[in-house]
Coordinates of C-alpha atoms and ligand atoms in Angstrom, one line a residue:
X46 CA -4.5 -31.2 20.3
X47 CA -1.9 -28.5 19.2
X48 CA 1.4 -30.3 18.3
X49 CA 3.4 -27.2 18.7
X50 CA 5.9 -27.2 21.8
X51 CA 7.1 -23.8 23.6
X52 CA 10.9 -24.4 23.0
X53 CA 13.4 -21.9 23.7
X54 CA 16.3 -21.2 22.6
X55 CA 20.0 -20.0 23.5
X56 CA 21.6 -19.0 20.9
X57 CA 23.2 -16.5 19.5
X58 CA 21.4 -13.0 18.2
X59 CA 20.2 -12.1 14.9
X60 CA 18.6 -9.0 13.5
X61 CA 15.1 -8.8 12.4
X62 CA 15.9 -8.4 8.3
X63 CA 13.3 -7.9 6.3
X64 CA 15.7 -6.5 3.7
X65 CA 13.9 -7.1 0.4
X66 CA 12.6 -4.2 -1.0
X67 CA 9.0 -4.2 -1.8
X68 CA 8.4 -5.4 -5.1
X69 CA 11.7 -6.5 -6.2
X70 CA 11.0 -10.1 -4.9
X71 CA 8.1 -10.8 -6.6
X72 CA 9.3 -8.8 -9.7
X73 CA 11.9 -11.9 -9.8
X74 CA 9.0 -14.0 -9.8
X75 CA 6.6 -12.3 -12.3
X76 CA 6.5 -12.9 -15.8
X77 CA 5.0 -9.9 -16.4
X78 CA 5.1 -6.8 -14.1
X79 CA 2.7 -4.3 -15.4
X80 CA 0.3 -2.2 -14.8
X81 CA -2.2 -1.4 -17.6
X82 CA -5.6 -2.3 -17.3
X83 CA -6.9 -5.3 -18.4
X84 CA -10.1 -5.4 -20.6
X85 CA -13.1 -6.5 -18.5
X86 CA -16.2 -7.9 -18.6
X87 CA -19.0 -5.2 -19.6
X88 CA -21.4 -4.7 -17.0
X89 CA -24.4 -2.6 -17.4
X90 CA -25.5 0.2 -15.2
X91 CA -29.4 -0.3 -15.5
X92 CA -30.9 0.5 -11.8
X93 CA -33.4 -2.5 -11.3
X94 CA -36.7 -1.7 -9.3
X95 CA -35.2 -3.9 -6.4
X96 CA -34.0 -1.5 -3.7
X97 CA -31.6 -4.1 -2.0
X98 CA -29.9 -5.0 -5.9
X99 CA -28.3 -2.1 -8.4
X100 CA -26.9 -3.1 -11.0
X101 CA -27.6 -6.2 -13.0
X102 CA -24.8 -8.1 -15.3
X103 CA -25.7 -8.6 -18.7
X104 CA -23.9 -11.8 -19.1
X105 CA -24.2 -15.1 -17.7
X106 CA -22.1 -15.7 -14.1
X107 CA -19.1 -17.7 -14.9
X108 CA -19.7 -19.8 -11.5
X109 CA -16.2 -20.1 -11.0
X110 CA -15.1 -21.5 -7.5
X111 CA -14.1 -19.1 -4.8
X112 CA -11.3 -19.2 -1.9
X113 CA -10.8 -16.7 0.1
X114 CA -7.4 -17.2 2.4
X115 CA -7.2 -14.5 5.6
X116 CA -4.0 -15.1 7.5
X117 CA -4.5 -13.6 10.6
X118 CA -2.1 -10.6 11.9
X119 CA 0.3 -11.2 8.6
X120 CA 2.1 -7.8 7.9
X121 CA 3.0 -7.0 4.3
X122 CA 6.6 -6.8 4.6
X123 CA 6.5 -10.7 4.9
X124 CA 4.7 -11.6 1.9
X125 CA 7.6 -9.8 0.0
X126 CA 10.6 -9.9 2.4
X127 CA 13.6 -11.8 3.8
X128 CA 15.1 -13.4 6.9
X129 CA 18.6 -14.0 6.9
X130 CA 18.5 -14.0 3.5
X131 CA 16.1 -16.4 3.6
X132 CA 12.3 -15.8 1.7
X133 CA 10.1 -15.8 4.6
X134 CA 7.2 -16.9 2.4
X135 CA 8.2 -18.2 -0.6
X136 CA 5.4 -20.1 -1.5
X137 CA 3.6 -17.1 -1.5
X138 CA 6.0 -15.5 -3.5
X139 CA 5.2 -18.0 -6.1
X140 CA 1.7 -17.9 -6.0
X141 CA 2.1 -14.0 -6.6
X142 CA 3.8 -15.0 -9.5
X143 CA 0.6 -16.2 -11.0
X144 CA -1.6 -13.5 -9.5
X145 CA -2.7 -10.0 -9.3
X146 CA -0.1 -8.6 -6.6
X147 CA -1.3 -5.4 -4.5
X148 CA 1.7 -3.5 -2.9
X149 CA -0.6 -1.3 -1.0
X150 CA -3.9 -2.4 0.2
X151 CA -5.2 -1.1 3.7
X152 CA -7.5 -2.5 6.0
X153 CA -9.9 -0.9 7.2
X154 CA -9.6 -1.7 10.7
X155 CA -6.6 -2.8 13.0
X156 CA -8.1 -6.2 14.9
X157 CA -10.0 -8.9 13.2
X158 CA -13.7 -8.8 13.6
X159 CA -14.4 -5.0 12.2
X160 CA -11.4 -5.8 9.6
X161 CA -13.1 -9.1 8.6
X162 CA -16.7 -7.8 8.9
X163 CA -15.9 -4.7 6.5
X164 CA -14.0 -7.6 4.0
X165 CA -17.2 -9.2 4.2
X166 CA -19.5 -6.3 3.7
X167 CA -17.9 -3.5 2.1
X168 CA -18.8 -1.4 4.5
X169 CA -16.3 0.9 6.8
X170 CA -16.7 -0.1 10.5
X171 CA -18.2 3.1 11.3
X172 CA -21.5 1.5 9.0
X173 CA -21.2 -1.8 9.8
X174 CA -20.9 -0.4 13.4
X175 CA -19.9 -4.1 14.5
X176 CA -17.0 -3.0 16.4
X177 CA -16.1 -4.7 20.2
X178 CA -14.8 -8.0 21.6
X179 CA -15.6 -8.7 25.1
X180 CA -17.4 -6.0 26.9
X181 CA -15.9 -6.5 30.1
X182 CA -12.9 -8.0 31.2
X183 CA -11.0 -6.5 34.4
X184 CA -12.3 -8.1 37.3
X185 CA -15.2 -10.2 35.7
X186 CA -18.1 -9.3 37.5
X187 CA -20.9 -9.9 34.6
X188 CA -20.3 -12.7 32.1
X189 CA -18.3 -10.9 28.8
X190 CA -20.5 -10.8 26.1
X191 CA -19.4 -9.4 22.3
X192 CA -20.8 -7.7 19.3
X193 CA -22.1 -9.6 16.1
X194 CA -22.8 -8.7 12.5
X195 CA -26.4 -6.6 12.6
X196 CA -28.8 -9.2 11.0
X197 CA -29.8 -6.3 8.2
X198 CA -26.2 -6.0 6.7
X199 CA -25.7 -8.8 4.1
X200 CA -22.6 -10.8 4.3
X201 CA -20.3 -12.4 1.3
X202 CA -21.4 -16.2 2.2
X203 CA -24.7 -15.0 1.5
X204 CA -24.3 -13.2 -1.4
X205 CA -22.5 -16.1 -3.0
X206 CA -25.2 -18.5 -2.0
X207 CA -28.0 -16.5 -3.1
X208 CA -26.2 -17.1 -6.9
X209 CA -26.0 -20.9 -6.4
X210 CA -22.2 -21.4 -4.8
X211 CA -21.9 -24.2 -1.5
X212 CA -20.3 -22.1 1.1
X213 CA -17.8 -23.2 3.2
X214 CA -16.0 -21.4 6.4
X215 CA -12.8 -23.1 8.2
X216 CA -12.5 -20.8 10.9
X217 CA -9.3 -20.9 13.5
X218 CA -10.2 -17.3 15.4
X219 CA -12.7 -17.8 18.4
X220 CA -13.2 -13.7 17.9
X221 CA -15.1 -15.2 14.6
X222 CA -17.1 -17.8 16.1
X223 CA -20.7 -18.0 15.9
X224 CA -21.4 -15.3 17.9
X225 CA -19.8 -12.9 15.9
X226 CA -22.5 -13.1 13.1
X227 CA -19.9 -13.7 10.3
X228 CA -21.2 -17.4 9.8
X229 CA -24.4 -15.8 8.3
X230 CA -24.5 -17.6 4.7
X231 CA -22.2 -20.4 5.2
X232 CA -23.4 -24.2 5.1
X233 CA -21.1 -25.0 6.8
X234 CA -19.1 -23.1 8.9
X235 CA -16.4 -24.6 11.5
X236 CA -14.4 -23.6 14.3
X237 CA -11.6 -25.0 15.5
X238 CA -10.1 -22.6 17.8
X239 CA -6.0 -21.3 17.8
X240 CA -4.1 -23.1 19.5
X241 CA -5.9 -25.8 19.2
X242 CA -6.3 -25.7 16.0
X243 CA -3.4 -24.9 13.9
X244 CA -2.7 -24.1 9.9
X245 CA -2.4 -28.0 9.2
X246 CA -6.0 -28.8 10.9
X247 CA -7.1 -26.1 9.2
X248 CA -5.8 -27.0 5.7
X249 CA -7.0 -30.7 6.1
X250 CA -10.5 -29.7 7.3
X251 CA -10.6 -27.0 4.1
X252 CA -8.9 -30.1 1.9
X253 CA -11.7 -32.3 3.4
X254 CA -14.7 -30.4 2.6
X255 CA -13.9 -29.0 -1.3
X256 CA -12.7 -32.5 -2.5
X257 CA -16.4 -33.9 -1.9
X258 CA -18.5 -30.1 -2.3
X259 CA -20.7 -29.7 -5.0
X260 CA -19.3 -26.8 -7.0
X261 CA -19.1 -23.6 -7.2
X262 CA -18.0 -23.4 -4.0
X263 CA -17.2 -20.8 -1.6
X264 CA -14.5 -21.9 0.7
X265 CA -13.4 -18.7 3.4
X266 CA -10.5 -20.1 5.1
X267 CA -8.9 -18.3 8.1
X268 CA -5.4 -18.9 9.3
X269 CA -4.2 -17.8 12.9
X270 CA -1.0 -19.2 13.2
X271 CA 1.2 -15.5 12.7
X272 CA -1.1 -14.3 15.5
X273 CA 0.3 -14.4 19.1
X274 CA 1.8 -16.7 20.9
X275 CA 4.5 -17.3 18.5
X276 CA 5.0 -20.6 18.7
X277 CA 5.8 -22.1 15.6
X278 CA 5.7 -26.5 15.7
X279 CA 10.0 -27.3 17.2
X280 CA 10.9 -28.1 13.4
X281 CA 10.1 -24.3 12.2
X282 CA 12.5 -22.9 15.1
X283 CA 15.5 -22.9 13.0
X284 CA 14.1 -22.4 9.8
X285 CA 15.8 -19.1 9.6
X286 CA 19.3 -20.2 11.3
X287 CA 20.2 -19.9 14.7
X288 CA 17.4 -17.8 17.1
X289 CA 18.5 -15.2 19.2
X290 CA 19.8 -16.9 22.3
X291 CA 17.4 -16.0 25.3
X292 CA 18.3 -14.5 28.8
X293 CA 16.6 -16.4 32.1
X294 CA 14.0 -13.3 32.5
X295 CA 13.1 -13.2 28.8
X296 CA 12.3 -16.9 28.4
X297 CA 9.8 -16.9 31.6
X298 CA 8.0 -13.3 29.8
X299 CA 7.8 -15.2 26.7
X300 CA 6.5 -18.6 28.7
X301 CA 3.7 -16.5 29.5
X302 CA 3.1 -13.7 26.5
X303 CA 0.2 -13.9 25.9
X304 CA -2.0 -14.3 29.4
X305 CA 0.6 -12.5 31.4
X306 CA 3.1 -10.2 29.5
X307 CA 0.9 -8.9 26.5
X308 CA -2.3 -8.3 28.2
X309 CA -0.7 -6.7 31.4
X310 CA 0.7 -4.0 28.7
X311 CA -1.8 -3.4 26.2
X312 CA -4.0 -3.1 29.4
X313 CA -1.3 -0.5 31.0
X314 CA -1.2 1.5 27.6
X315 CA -4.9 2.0 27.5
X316 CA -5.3 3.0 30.5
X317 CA -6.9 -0.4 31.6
X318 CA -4.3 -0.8 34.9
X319 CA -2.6 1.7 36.8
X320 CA 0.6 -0.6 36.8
X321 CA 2.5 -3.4 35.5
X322 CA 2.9 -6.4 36.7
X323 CA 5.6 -7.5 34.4
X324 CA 8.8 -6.4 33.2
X325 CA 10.0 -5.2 29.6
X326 CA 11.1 -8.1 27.2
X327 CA 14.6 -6.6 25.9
X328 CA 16.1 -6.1 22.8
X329 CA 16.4 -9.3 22.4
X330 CA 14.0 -11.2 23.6
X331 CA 11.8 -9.1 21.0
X332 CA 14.2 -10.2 18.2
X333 CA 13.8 -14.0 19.3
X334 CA 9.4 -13.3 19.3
X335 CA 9.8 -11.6 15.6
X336 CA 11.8 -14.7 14.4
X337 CA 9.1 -17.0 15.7
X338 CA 6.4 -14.7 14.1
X339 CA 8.6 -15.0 10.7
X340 CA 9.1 -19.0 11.3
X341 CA 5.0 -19.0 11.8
X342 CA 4.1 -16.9 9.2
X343 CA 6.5 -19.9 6.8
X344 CA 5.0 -22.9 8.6
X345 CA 1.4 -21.3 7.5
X346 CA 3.4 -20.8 4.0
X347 CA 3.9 -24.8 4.1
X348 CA 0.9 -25.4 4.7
X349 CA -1.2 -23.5 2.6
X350 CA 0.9 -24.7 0.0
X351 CA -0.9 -28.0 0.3
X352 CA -4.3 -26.7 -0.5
X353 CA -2.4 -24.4 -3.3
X354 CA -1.1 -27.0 -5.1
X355 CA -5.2 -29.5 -4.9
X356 CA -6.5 -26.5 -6.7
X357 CA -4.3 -26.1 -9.4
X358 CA -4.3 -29.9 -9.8
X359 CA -8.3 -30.4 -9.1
X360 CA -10.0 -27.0 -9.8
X361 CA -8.2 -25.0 -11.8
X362 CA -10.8 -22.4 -12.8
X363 CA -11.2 -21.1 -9.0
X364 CA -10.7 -17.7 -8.5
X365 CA -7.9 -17.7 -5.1
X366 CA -7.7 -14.1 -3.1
X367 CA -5.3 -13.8 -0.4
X368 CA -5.3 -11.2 2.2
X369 CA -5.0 -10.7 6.0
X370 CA -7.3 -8.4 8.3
X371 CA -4.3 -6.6 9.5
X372 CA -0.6 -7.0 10.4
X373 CA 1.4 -6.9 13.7
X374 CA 3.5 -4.3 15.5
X375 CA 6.7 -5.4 16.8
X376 CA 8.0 -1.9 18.9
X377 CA 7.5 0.5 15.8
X378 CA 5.6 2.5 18.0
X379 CA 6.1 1.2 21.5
X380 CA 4.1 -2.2 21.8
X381 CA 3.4 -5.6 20.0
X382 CA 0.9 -7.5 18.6
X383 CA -2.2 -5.1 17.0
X384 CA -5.9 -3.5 17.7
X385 CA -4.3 -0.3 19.1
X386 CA -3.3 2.1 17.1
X387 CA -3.2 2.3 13.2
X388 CA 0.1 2.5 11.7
X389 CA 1.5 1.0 8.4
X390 CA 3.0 -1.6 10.4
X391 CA -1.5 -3.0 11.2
X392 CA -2.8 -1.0 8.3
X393 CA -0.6 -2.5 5.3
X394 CA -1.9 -5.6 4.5
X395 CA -1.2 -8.1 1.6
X396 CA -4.0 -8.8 -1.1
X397 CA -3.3 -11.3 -3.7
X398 CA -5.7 -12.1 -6.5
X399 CA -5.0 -15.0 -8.8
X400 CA -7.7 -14.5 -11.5
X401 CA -8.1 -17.9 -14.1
X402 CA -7.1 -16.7 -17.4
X403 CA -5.8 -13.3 -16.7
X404 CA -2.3 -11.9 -17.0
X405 CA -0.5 -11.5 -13.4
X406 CA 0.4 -8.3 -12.4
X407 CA 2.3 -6.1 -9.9
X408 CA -0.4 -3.2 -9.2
X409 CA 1.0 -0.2 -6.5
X410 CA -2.2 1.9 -6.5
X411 CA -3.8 2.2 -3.4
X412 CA -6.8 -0.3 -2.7
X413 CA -9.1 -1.2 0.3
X414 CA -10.0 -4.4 1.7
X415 CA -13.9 -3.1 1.3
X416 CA -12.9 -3.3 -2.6
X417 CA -12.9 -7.6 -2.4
X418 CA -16.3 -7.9 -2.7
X419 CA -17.1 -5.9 -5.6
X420 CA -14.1 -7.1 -7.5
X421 CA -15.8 -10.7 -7.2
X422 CA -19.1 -9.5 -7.8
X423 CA -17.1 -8.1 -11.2
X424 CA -14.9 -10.9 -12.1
X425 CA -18.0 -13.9 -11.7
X426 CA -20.6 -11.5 -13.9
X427 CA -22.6 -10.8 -10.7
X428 CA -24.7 -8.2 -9.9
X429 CA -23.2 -5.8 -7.3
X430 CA -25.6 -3.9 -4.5
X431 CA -25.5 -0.3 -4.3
X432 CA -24.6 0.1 -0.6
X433 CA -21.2 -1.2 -0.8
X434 CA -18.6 1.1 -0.5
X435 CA -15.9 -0.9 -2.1
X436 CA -15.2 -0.5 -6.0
X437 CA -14.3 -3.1 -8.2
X438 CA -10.6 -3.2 -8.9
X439 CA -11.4 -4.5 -12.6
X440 CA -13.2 -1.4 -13.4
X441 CA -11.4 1.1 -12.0
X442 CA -9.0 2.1 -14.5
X443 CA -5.8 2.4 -13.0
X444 CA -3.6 4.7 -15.2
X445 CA -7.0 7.5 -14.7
X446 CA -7.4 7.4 -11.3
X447 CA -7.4 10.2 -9.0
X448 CA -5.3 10.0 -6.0
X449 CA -7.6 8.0 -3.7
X450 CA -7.9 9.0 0.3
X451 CA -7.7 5.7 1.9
X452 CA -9.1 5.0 5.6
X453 CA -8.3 2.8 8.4
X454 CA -9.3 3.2 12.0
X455 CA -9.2 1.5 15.4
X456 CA -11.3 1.3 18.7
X457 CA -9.8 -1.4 19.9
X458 CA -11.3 -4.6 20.7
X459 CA -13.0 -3.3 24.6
X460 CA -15.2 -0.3 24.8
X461 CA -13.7 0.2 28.3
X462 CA -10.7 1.2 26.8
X463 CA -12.7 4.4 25.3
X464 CA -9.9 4.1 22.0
X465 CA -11.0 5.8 19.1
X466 CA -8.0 6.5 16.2
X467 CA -8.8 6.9 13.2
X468 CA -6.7 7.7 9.3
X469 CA -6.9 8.7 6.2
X470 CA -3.4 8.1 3.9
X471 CA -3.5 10.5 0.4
X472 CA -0.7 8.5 -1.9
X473 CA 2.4 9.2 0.8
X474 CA 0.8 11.8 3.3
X475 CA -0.9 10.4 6.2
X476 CA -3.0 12.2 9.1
X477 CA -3.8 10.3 12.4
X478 CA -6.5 11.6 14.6
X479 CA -8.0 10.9 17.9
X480 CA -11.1 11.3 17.6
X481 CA -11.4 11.8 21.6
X482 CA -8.5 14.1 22.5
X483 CA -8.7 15.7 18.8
X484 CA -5.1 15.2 18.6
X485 CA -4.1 15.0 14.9
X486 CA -0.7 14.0 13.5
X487 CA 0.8 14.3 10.2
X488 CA 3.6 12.0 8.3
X489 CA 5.3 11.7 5.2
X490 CA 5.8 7.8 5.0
X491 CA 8.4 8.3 2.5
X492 CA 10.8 5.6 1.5
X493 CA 10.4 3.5 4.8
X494 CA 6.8 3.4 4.4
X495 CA 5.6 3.9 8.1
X496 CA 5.5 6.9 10.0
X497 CA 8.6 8.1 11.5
X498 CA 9.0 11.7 12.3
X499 CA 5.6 14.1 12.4
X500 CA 5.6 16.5 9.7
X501 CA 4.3 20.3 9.8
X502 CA 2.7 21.3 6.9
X503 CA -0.6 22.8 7.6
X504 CA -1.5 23.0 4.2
X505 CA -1.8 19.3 3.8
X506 CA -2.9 18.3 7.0
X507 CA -5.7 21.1 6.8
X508 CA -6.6 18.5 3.2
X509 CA -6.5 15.2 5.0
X510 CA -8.6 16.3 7.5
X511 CA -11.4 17.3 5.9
X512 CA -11.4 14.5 3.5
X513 CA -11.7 12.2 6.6
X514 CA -14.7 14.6 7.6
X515 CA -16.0 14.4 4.5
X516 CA -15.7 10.5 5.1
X517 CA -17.7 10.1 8.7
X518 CA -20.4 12.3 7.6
X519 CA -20.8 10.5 4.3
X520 CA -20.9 7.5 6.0
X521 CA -23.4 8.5 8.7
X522 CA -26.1 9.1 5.9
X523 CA -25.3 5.8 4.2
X524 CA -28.3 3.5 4.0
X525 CA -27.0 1.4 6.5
X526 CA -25.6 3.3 9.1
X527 CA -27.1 3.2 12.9
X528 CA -27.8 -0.5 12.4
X529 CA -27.5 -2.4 15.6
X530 CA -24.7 -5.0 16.0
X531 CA -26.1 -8.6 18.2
X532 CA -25.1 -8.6 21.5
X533 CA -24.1 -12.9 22.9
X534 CA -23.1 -13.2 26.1
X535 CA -19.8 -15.8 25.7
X536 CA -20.1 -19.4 27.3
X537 CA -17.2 -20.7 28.7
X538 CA -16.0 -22.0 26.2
X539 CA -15.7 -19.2 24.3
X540 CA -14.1 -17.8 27.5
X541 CA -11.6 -19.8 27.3
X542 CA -10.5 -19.5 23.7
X543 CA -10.4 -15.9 23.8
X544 CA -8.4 -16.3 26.9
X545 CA -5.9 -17.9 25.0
X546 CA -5.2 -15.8 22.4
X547 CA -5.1 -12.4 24.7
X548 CA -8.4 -11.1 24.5
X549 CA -10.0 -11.9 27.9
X550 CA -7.6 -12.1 31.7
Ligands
ZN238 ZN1 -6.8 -10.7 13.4

């Protein structure tokens, strides 16, 4: 049963400061901040007769373990920032100290099961095409049902098991449960479902299963504790000082976020209702709900430290990534929480890489989450498969490089809400269309780093366009493209879980 209690607070206001610049932090932190490439292993290029396998190592795997850490709706800007001059995550910060540190890696979609399924696949949603959450919601007639994984696309579990590793999955989204495909691979492969299961369930059930696993392992563990409700366990709520004291209206809004307030919005912005049922949350009410997102975002920081600390004392020589599938909007752009629209705010994402026996680094080119996968495949001496769209981040040399056009997109998480936005970000320019009105919008994200004010400069939109054209028709002749996601129609338990985390009324 959850252990965290729905306290509020009345006290008096603080600002949401996230004043660290990017970098400087973990520039503290790092023994070395550099950028030149690092020699890799050699990898051959031979094309083997096998369609499904295209290039084969040379070298004998290193069967290294594997952990891969998502924490659910964690923005960037937390990884490397402050509250009240406080580090919001600073075991993090010291685990980046011993790691490869990406300041700009992008998702490539803006709510979990597209974002996790291309992290799994390195494939863009539009291949992967395993897109939706519940197919119906408003009014319930028919029994929701969801997408899944299409059985023909190979997932990273499997991958890892076909070349000997145990895999292991410690799952705390109920959008990731069975149904969703994304167990394919795994041995085993457990939910326990947010709320219910929090960051220190999940930790002990990861600490459980690795201390007795043959190795290599794979362990995939996926924390939900940043995602809404933010309600962080009573001794994180003044972690950061005082919270912002709450007003009568604010605190009942906030009792009920995430079946009343966020739903009865999202669903107003999309077009879902024709009216709201619920007020606004002011000014600062929304300062109080991003100072519980920062206290969660430090209790999962605790708590991860915990399985941090067994590896470097137990297993070393295990290669650690951590990422998240996307951020979380707090009123950039009108609304909270994420899924509906594709700003820096979702898109940013941290990627941490702590390779055994390589130098940390800070590294500010731009990277995809689709570029996981073949970095691993890389780094272990394993043999990559030509359909992924990814590229290894070993062999890419990063003081060549072109400027690389880097996508993200959104359809939200209900086909009923006919959303389709997609992006393509070129270094600082960034063009945002709806690929159902047309509508296109440029920005120069500049020293904030999000988008403020549009830019005109036909030039360079007229450049970002067609490179995202260039993108969808490249990926409609990909190998893999048109493959049909599963269809499960949700029991009611599943119901209930998503229910709870603001995906079903
Ligand atoms: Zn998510």
């Amino acid at each position: 049963m959850n252990t965290k209690k729905d306290s509020i607070h009345r006290r008096r206001s603080r600002s949401w400061r996230l004043l660290a610049p990017i970098g400087i932090v973990i520039c503290l932190f790092l023994a070395a901040c550099t950028e030149s490439p690092q020699k890799t292993t050699e990898v051959s290029t031979v094309k083997p007769s096998s369609e499904k396998t295209a290039v084969q190592t040379t070298t004998t795997p290193s069967k290294q373990n594997v952990v891969l850490i998502v924490i659910d709706s964690l923005r960037y800007d937390h990884v490397v920032g402050q509250r009240n001059q406080e580090p919001i995550m600073p075991k993090l910060q010291r685990f980046a100290s011993k790691s490869w540190m990406y300041q700009r890696a992008t998702t490539q979609a803006t709510w979990t099961k597209p974002a996790v399924v291309s992290l799994f696949t390195s494939l863009y949603p539009a291949v992967h095409n395993t897109l939706y959450g519940v197919t119906v919601n408003l009014g319930m007639e028919q029994q929701p049902s969801v997408d899944g994984v299409p059985p023909n696309i190979p997932l990273m579990a499997e991958y890892l098991k076909e070349h000997g590793y145990t895999t292991i999955g410690i799952q705390t989204n109920a959008n990731l449960n069975e149904t969703s495909g994304i167990n394919r691979g795994f041995d085993e492969y457990i939910l326990k479902s947010y709320p219910y299961g929090d960051a220190h369930e999940a930790t002990d059930l990861a600490l459980d299963h690795i201390s007795v696993s043959k190795t290599p392992f794979f362990l995939y563990l996926h924390y939900m504790d940043p995602h809404h409700p933010y309600k962080p366990p009573e001794s994180y709520h003044h972690i950061f000082g005082e919270p912002p004291q709450l007003s009568d209206t604010d605190q009942e809004l906030i009792r009920n976020f995430t079946m009343g307030y966020y739903l009865d919005k999202v669903f107003f912005q999309l077009g879902l209702k024709s009216s709201r049922q619920f007020g606004d949350i002011s000014e600062n009410g929304r300062e109080y709900l991003k100072y519980m997102y920062a206290a969660e975002s430090r209790y999962t920081d605790d708590e991860m430290e915990r399985l941090l600390n067994w590896l470097e004392k137990n297993a070393p020589e295990t290669t650690i990534i951590i990422t998240a599938d996307h951020g979380e909007e707090f009123w950039e752009h009108g609304s909270v929480g994420h899924s509906k629209t594709v700003y820096e705010e979702l898109a940013h994402v941290p990627l941490l890489i702590r390779f055994p026996g390589k130098t940390p680094r800070i590294i500010s080119r731009d990277v995809e989450l689709i570029d996981i996968l073949p970095t691993l495949a890389e780094h272990l001496r394993l043999p990559s498969h030509e359909h992924w769209q990814g590229r290894s981040l070993l062999s890419d040399p990063p003081m060549t490089h072109e400027p690389r056009p880097i996508f993200v997109e959104t359809r939200g998480s209900l086909p009923t809400a006919n959303l389709f936005l997609t992006a393509v970000r070129l270094e600082d320019y960034k063009l945002i269309v709806n690929r159902n009105t047309g509508d296109k919008t440029l920005y120069y994200l500049g020293k904030t780093g999000g988008e403020t004010t549009p830019l005109s400069d036909e030039e360079k939109e007229r450049q970002l366009y067609e490179l995202l054209m260039k993108h969808f028709e490249d990926n409609g002749k990909h190998p893999l493209a048109g493959s049909t996601p599963t269809r499960t129609t949700l029991d009611d338990t599943a119901i209930q879980q998503l229910k709870s985390i603001g995906y079903l009324q």
